[in-house]
Structures are given as C-alpha cells and as structure tokens.
Amino acid sequence: MMKNELKSVLRNKSNLIYIIIFSILFVVLNIFLNVGRIIDDFFDMKINEYIKTASQEDSEMNSEKIDLKKIIRTIQTTDGKELDEEQKQKLKKMKHVQMIESEDTEVGDVSITINNIVIDDWKNCADIQKYLDNQGIDNYVDTIGMDEKIFENYKILKNFSKIMKYTIIILSIAILSVCCKNILKNEEENLKLLNILGYKRNKIKGMIISQLFILIFIGLICGYIIYSLLFLRVFNHYGGISLNLKIIANVIVMWIPIFINAKRLKLN
C-alpha cells in the first residue's frame, strides 16, 4: 500500500514544489536550532585562545602554574562572610555547581572569608550568580583580564538566538500547515470520488495522512542530504564548530501540521 501511495504522490508534479519547500524548511530549522550551539562554540574558541596566550605569558613570569580555566568558571563571594551550611547544601544541589571551597585571607587587621563556587562551565556562571544576587550575596567572576564586552555580547547573542529559535519553529509549523492545507485542497476531487466509491471515513483519512507524511518525509530526507553536505561537513570539519541534527524537534514540527489538518478534515 505504501509503495502505491509513494507512486501516486510522485506522479503529481505539483508535489515536487512542496518537497522542495519541506527540504528548505528542514535545513533552515536545523540551522536555527543549532544557533545557540554555534554561539557557545564560537565564544569558547575565543576564550580558549585568550587563556592559552595568557597561560603562556604567565608561565614565563611565574614558576607556579595557575589554572585560568578554573578561575573563569569560579564565582567568588565578596561580602567577606562564610556561607552557612544550609546555603552550601542548597548550592551543592544546584545544577552546574561542582564544588564549594572557602579560604580565609587577611585584609589589614581583619580576617575575611572568600567562598569559591566552582561551576562546570563559564557559560553557566550567570545562572548561579542570579541565584546568589536574589539571596543578597555579593559575588563576582574573575575574567582574568578579558574584555567584559565579550561576556556581555555572549549574553545578548544567546538571548537573541532563543528568540530566533522559537520564531523559526512557529513559522515552520505555520508554513507546513499552509502547505498541508493546500495539498488537501488539491486532493478534494479525489477525496469526493473515494467517498462516492464507498471508502470508509477512517480509510480515507489514513490515505490522506499517509500522503502528507510521505511528502514531508521525502522533504526531510532531501533536506538532510543538503544539510549534511553543506553545513555539517563545513562547520564540523573546517569551522571547528559542532552541529547536530535535531531529529526529535523535526519530527515534532513535522507531525503538528499533519495532526492539525487531519483533525480539520471534513468528509461528507
């Protein structure tokens, strides 16, 4: 049955236009779903380059090696007070927190305590800092001499990427819905004929859903080939930036317009 459905779909030349649209949507959707990762990898490269240069300069001046990668992902409290046990336990249970270290230092005649909260990745420091700010605990991260604009630009681009991602998902669903609606409209005469010939409602619906699924699935395969050749290979092998195929997200986006149009379908 599926083989016959496939032949029927491919015989209709107008369906080729929809396959092209679905292929383009697949590529665009995957690019924007990966924008956040591209931003992360880009800023990781910039910061790692800076750390590498700074580490070389530091090793020439000092015999003691300093772990700059750890410093940049460590939040330090600045109020001079040691965190109480309850605060430590709450922080340790939080995602991304690896360890909490406390050290006493003398400032004149006063002894103060600095709490070092080590995070798994510098990009996650902002989330823990937000929590500390809400608790009224003053804190900062030593940026080891890097321009603060780098971190500000990262936050701006990361927030923008989230907005763009959800915008593209909504647009993709809308475009797919319109395409599915037009496909069904083009098949109205065939649907009426099947109804007259005595095909049951569920049987006709199954055939329609199969046709929509086949068209979108072919578009996804074509889009996958284009995406793999043009973007995965270029970025992963030459750009130093890793991209993934968002299979689950694509399947969800694909099924939503099919489900919506199948529910709206009215058969006399």
Coordinates of N, CA and C in Angstrom, one line a residue, residues 95-259:
K95 N 22.1 22.5 39.8 CA 22.7 22.1 38.6 C 23.9 22.9 38.2
H96 N 25.0 22.4 37.7 CA 26.2 23.0 37.3 C 27.2 23.3 38.4
V97 N 26.8 23.3 39.7 CA 27.8 23.5 40.7 C 28.6 22.3 41.0
Q98 N 29.9 22.4 40.9 CA 30.8 21.2 41.1 C 31.3 21.1 42.5
M99 N 31.8 22.2 43.1 CA 32.3 22.2 44.5 C 32.3 23.6 45.0
I100 N 32.4 23.7 46.4 CA 32.5 25.0 47.1 C 33.7 24.9 48.0
E101 N 34.6 25.9 47.8 CA 35.8 26.0 48.6 C 35.8 27.3 49.3
S102 N 36.2 27.3 50.6 CA 36.3 28.5 51.4 C 37.8 28.7 51.8
E103 N 38.2 30.0 51.7 CA 39.5 30.3 52.1 C 39.5 31.7 52.9
D104 N 40.3 31.7 54.0 CA 40.4 32.9 54.8 C 41.6 33.7 54.4
T105 N 41.5 35.0 54.3 CA 42.5 35.9 54.0 C 42.5 37.1 54.9
E106 N 43.7 37.7 55.1 CA 43.8 38.8 56.0 C 43.8 40.1 55.2
V107 N 43.0 41.0 55.6 CA 42.9 42.4 55.0 C 43.2 43.4 56.1
G108 N 44.4 43.8 56.2 CA 44.8 44.6 57.4 C 44.7 43.8 58.6
D109 N 43.9 44.2 59.6 CA 43.8 43.5 60.9 C 42.5 42.6 60.9
V110 N 41.8 42.6 59.7 CA 40.5 41.9 59.6 C 40.7 40.6 58.8
S111 N 40.1 39.6 59.3 CA 40.1 38.3 58.6 C 38.8 38.1 57.9
I112 N 38.8 37.9 56.6 CA 37.6 37.7 55.8 C 37.6 36.3 55.1
T113 N 36.5 35.9 54.8 CA 36.4 34.6 54.1 C 35.8 34.7 52.7
I114 N 36.5 34.1 51.8 CA 36.1 34.1 50.4 C 35.6 32.7 50.0
N115 N 34.4 32.7 49.5 CA 33.8 31.4 49.1 C 34.0 31.3 47.6
N116 N 34.6 30.2 47.1 CA 34.8 29.9 45.7 C 33.8 28.8 45.3
I117 N 32.9 29.2 44.4 CA 31.9 28.3 43.9 C 32.3 27.9 42.5
V118 N 32.8 26.7 42.4 CA 33.3 26.2 41.1 C 32.1 25.6 40.2
I119 N 32.0 26.2 39.0 CA 30.9 25.8 38.1 C 31.5 24.9 37.0
D120 N 30.7 24.1 36.4 CA 31.2 23.2 35.4 C 31.6 23.8 34.1
D121 N 31.0 25.0 33.8 CA 31.3 25.7 32.6 C 31.1 27.2 32.8
W122 N 32.0 28.0 32.2 CA 31.9 29.5 32.4 C 30.5 30.0 32.0
K123 N 29.9 29.4 31.0 CA 28.6 29.9 30.4 C 27.5 29.7 31.4
N124 N 27.7 28.9 32.4 CA 26.6 28.6 33.4 C 26.8 29.5 34.7
C125 N 27.8 30.3 34.7 CA 28.1 31.1 35.9 C 26.9 32.1 36.2
A126 N 26.4 32.6 35.1 CA 25.3 33.6 35.2 C 24.1 33.1 35.9
D127 N 23.7 31.9 35.7 CA 22.6 31.3 36.4 C 22.8 31.2 37.9
I128 N 24.0 30.8 38.3 CA 24.3 30.7 39.8 C 24.4 32.1 40.4
Q129 N 25.0 33.0 39.6 CA 25.1 34.4 40.1 C 23.8 35.0 40.3
K130 N 22.8 34.7 39.4 CA 21.5 35.3 39.6 C 20.8 34.8 40.9
Y131 N 21.1 33.5 41.2 CA 20.6 32.9 42.4 C 21.2 33.6 43.6
L132 N 22.5 33.8 43.6 CA 23.2 34.5 44.7 C 22.8 35.9 44.9
D133 N 22.5 36.6 43.8 CA 22.0 38.0 43.8 C 20.7 38.0 44.5
N134 N 19.8 37.1 44.2 CA 18.5 37.0 44.8 C 18.6 36.8 46.3
Q135 N 19.7 36.1 46.7 CA 19.9 35.8 48.1 C 20.6 36.9 48.9
G136 N 20.9 37.9 48.1 CA 21.6 39.1 48.7 C 23.1 38.8 49.0
I137 N 23.7 37.9 48.3 CA 25.1 37.5 48.4 C 25.9 38.2 47.3
D138 N 26.8 39.1 47.6 CA 27.6 39.8 46.6 C 28.6 38.8 46.0
N139 N 28.8 38.9 44.7 CA 29.7 38.0 44.1 C 30.3 38.5 42.8
Y140 N 31.3 37.9 42.3 CA 31.8 38.3 41.0 C 32.6 37.1 40.5
V141 N 32.9 37.2 39.1 CA 33.8 36.2 38.5 C 35.0 36.9 37.9
D142 N 36.2 36.4 38.2 CA 37.4 37.0 37.7 C 37.5 36.6 36.2
T143 N 37.5 37.7 35.4 CA 37.5 37.4 34.0 C 39.0 37.4 33.4
I144 N 39.9 37.3 34.4 CA 41.4 37.2 34.1 C 41.8 38.2 33.0
G145 N 41.3 39.4 33.1 CA 41.8 40.5 32.2 C 41.1 40.6 30.9
M146 N 40.1 39.7 30.6 CA 39.4 39.8 29.3 C 38.4 40.9 29.3
D147 N 38.2 41.4 28.1 CA 37.2 42.5 27.9 C 35.8 42.0 28.4
E148 N 35.2 42.8 29.2 CA 33.9 42.5 29.7 C 32.8 42.4 28.6
K149 N 33.1 43.1 27.5 CA 32.2 43.2 26.4 C 32.0 41.8 25.8
I150 N 33.0 40.9 25.9 CA 32.9 39.6 25.4 C 31.8 38.8 26.0
F151 N 31.7 39.0 27.3 CA 30.6 38.3 28.1 C 29.3 38.9 27.9
E152 N 29.3 40.2 27.8 CA 28.0 41.0 27.5 C 27.5 40.6 26.1
N153 N 28.4 40.5 25.1 CA 27.9 40.1 23.8 C 27.4 38.7 23.8
Y154 N 28.1 37.8 24.5 CA 27.6 36.4 24.6 C 26.2 36.4 25.1
K155 N 25.9 37.1 26.2 CA 24.5 37.1 26.8 C 23.5 37.6 25.8
I156 N 23.8 38.7 25.1 CA 22.9 39.3 24.1 C 22.6 38.3 23.0
L157 N 23.7 37.8 22.4 CA 23.5 36.8 21.3 C 22.8 35.6 21.7
K158 N 23.1 35.1 22.9 CA 22.4 33.9 23.4 C 20.9 34.1 23.6
N159 N 20.5 35.2 24.1 CA 19.1 35.6 24.3 C 18.4 35.7 22.9
F160 N 19.1 36.4 22.0 CA 18.6 36.6 20.7 C 18.4 35.3 20.0
S161 N 19.3 34.3 20.2 CA 19.2 33.0 19.5 C 18.0 32.3 20.0
K162 N 17.7 32.4 21.3 CA 16.5 31.7 21.8 C 15.2 32.3 21.2
I163 N 15.2 33.6 21.0 CA 14.0 34.2 20.4 C 13.9 33.8 18.9
M164 N 15.0 33.8 18.2 CA 15.0 33.4 16.8 C 14.6 31.9 16.7
K165 N 15.1 31.0 17.6 CA 14.8 29.6 17.5 C 13.3 29.4 17.6
Y166 N 12.6 30.0 18.6 CA 11.2 29.8 18.7 C 10.4 30.4 17.6
T167 N 10.9 31.5 17.1 CA 10.2 32.2 16.0 C 10.3 31.3 14.7
I168 N 11.4 30.7 14.5 CA 11.6 29.9 13.3 C 10.7 28.6 13.5
I169 N 10.6 28.1 14.6 CA 9.8 26.9 14.9 C 8.3 27.2 14.6
I170 N 7.8 28.4 15.1 CA 6.4 28.8 14.8 C 6.2 29.0 13.4
L171 N 7.1 29.7 12.7 CA 7.0 30.0 11.3 C 7.0 28.7 10.5
S172 N 7.9 27.7 10.9 CA 7.9 26.4 10.2 C 6.6 25.7 10.3
I173 N 6.0 25.7 11.5 CA 4.8 25.0 11.7 C 3.7 25.7 10.8
A174 N 3.7 27.0 10.8 CA 2.7 27.8 10.0 C 2.8 27.5 8.5
I175 N 4.1 27.5 8.0 CA 4.3 27.2 6.6 C 3.9 25.8 6.3
L176 N 4.3 24.8 7.1 CA 3.9 23.4 6.9 C 2.4 23.2 6.9
S177 N 1.7 24.0 7.8 CA 0.2 23.9 7.9 C -0.4 24.4 6.6
V178 N 0.1 25.5 6.1 CA -0.5 26.1 4.9 C -0.2 25.1 3.7
C179 N 0.9 24.5 3.7 CA 1.2 23.6 2.6 C 0.3 22.3 2.7
C180 N 0.2 21.8 3.9 CA -0.7 20.7 4.1 C -2.2 21.0 3.7
K181 N -2.6 22.2 4.0 CA -3.9 22.6 3.7 C -4.1 22.7 2.2
N182 N -3.1 23.2 1.5 CA -3.2 23.3 0.0 C -3.1 22.0 -0.6
I183 N -2.4 21.1 -0.1 CA -2.3 19.7 -0.6 C -3.7 19.0 -0.5
L184 N -4.3 19.2 0.6 CA -5.6 18.6 0.8 C -6.7 19.3 -0.1
K185 N -6.5 20.5 -0.3 CA -7.4 21.3 -1.2 C -7.3 20.7 -2.7
N186 N -6.0 20.5 -3.1 CA -5.8 19.9 -4.4 C -6.3 18.5 -4.6
E187 N -6.5 17.8 -3.4 CA -7.0 16.4 -3.5 C -8.5 16.3 -3.2
E188 N -9.2 17.5 -3.2 CA -10.6 17.4 -2.9 C -11.4 16.5 -3.8
E189 N -11.1 16.6 -5.1 CA -11.9 15.8 -6.1 C -11.7 14.4 -5.9
N190 N -10.4 14.0 -5.6 CA -10.1 12.6 -5.4 C -10.8 12.1 -4.1
L191 N -10.8 13.0 -3.1 CA -11.5 12.6 -1.8 C -13.0 12.4 -2.0
K192 N -13.6 13.2 -2.8 CA -15.0 13.1 -3.1 C -15.3 11.8 -3.9
L193 N -14.4 11.5 -4.8 CA -14.5 10.2 -5.6 C -14.4 9.0 -4.7
L194 N -13.4 9.0 -3.8 CA -13.2 7.9 -2.9 C -14.5 7.7 -2.0
N195 N -15.1 8.9 -1.6 CA -16.2 8.8 -0.7 C -17.4 8.2 -1.5
I196 N -17.5 8.6 -2.7 CA -18.6 8.0 -3.6 C -18.4 6.5 -3.8
L197 N -17.2 6.1 -4.0 CA -16.9 4.7 -4.2 C -17.1 3.8 -3.0
G198 N -17.4 4.5 -1.9 CA -17.7 3.7 -0.7 C -16.6 3.5 0.3
Y199 N -15.5 4.2 0.1 CA -14.4 4.1 1.1 C -14.8 4.6 2.4
K200 N -14.5 4.0 3.5 CA -14.8 4.4 4.8 C -14.0 5.7 5.2
R201 N -14.6 6.4 6.1 CA -14.0 7.7 6.6 C -12.6 7.5 7.1
N202 N -12.4 6.5 8.0 CA -11.1 6.2 8.6 C -10.1 5.8 7.5
K203 N -10.6 5.1 6.5 CA -9.7 4.6 5.4 C -9.2 5.8 4.6
I204 N -10.1 6.7 4.3 CA -9.7 7.9 3.5 C -8.8 8.8 4.3
K205 N -9.1 9.0 5.6 CA -8.2 9.8 6.5 C -6.8 9.2 6.5
G206 N -6.7 7.8 6.6 CA -5.4 7.1 6.7 C -4.6 7.4 5.4
M207 N -5.3 7.4 4.3 CA -4.7 7.6 3.0 C -4.1 9.0 2.9
I208 N -4.9 10.0 3.4 CA -4.5 11.4 3.3 C -3.3 11.6 4.2
I209 N -3.4 11.1 5.4 CA -2.3 11.2 6.4 C -1.0 10.6 5.8
S210 N -1.2 9.4 5.2 CA 0.0 8.7 4.5 C 0.6 9.6 3.5
Q211 N -0.3 10.3 2.7 CA 0.3 11.1 1.6 C 1.0 12.3 2.1
L212 N 0.4 13.0 3.2 CA 1.1 14.1 3.8 C 2.4 13.7 4.4
F213 N 2.4 12.5 5.1 CA 3.6 12.0 5.7 C 4.7 11.7 4.7
I214 N 4.3 11.1 3.6 CA 5.3 10.7 2.6 C 6.0 12.0 2.0
L215 N 5.1 13.0 1.7 CA 5.7 14.2 1.1 C 6.7 14.9 2.1
I216 N 6.3 15.0 3.3 CA 7.1 15.6 4.3 C 8.4 14.8 4.6
F217 N 8.2 13.5 4.6 CA 9.3 12.6 4.9 C 10.4 12.7 3.7
I218 N 9.9 12.7 2.5 CA 10.8 12.9 1.3 C 11.5 14.2 1.4
G219 N 10.8 15.3 1.8 CA 11.4 16.6 2.0 C 12.5 16.6 3.1
L220 N 12.2 15.8 4.2 CA 13.2 15.7 5.3 C 14.4 15.0 4.8
I221 N 14.3 13.9 4.0 CA 15.4 13.2 3.5 C 16.3 14.1 2.6
C222 N 15.6 14.8 1.7 CA 16.4 15.7 0.8 C 17.1 16.8 1.6
G223 N 16.3 17.3 2.6 CA 16.9 18.4 3.5 C 18.1 17.9 4.3
Y224 N 18.0 16.6 4.7 CA 19.1 16.0 5.5 C 20.3 15.9 4.6
I225 N 20.2 15.5 3.4 CA 21.3 15.4 2.5 C 22.0 16.7 2.2
I226 N 21.1 17.8 2.0 CA 21.7 19.1 1.7 C 22.3 19.6 3.0
Y227 N 21.7 19.5 4.1 CA 22.2 20.0 5.4 C 23.6 19.3 5.7
S228 N 23.6 17.9 5.5 CA 24.8 17.2 5.8 C 26.0 17.6 4.9
L229 N 25.7 17.8 3.6 CA 26.8 18.1 2.7 C 27.3 19.6 2.9
L230 N 26.3 20.5 3.0 CA 26.7 21.9 3.1 C 27.1 22.5 4.4
F231 N 26.5 22.0 5.5 CA 26.7 22.6 6.8 C 27.4 21.7 7.8
L232 N 27.0 20.4 7.9 CA 27.6 19.5 8.9 C 29.1 19.4 8.6
R233 N 29.4 19.1 7.3 CA 30.8 18.9 6.9 C 31.6 20.2 7.0
V234 N 31.1 21.3 6.6 CA 31.8 22.6 6.6 C 32.1 23.0 8.0
F235 N 31.1 23.1 8.8 CA 31.2 23.6 10.2 C 32.0 22.6 11.1
N236 N 31.7 21.3 11.0 CA 32.3 20.3 11.9 C 33.8 20.1 11.6
H237 N 34.1 20.1 10.3 CA 35.5 19.8 9.9 C 36.4 21.0 9.6
Y238 N 35.8 22.1 9.2 CA 36.6 23.2 8.9 C 36.4 24.4 9.8
G239 N 35.2 24.6 10.4 CA 35.0 25.7 11.3 C 35.3 25.5 12.7
G240 N 35.5 24.2 13.1 CA 35.7 23.9 14.5 C 34.5 24.0 15.4
I241 N 33.3 24.1 14.7 CA 32.1 24.3 15.4 C 31.2 23.0 15.1
S242 N 30.7 22.4 16.2 CA 30.0 21.2 16.0 C 28.5 21.4 15.9
L243 N 27.9 20.8 14.9 CA 26.4 21.0 14.7 C 25.8 19.6 14.8
N244 N 24.6 19.6 15.3 CA 23.8 18.3 15.4 C 22.6 18.3 14.6
L245 N 22.1 17.2 14.3 CA 20.8 17.0 13.6 C 19.7 16.9 14.7
K246 N 18.8 17.8 14.7 CA 17.7 17.9 15.7 C 16.5 17.0 15.3
I247 N 16.7 15.7 15.3 CA 15.8 14.8 14.8 C 14.4 14.9 15.5
I248 N 14.5 14.8 16.8 CA 13.2 14.8 17.6 C 12.4 16.1 17.4
A249 N 13.1 17.3 17.4 CA 12.5 18.5 17.1 C 11.8 18.6 15.7
N250 N 12.5 18.0 14.7 CA 12.0 18.0 13.4 C 10.8 17.1 13.3
V251 N 10.8 16.0 13.9 CA 9.6 15.0 13.9 C 8.4 15.7 14.5
I252 N 8.6 16.4 15.7 CA 7.5 17.1 16.3 C 6.9 18.2 15.4
V253 N 7.8 19.0 14.9 CA 7.4 20.1 14.0 C 6.7 19.5 12.8
M254 N 7.1 18.4 12.3 CA 6.5 17.7 11.1 C 5.1 17.2 11.4
W255 N 4.9 16.6 12.6 CA 3.6 16.0 12.9 C 2.6 17.0 13.3
I256 N 2.9 18.1 13.9 CA 1.9 19.1 14.3 C 1.0 19.5 13.2
P257 N 1.6 20.0 12.0 CA 0.6 20.4 11.0 C -0.2 19.3 10.4
I258 N 0.4 18.1 10.3 CA -0.3 16.9 9.8 C -1.5 16.6 10.8
F259 N -1.3 16.6 12.1 CA -2.3 16.4 13.0 C -3.4 17.4 13.0

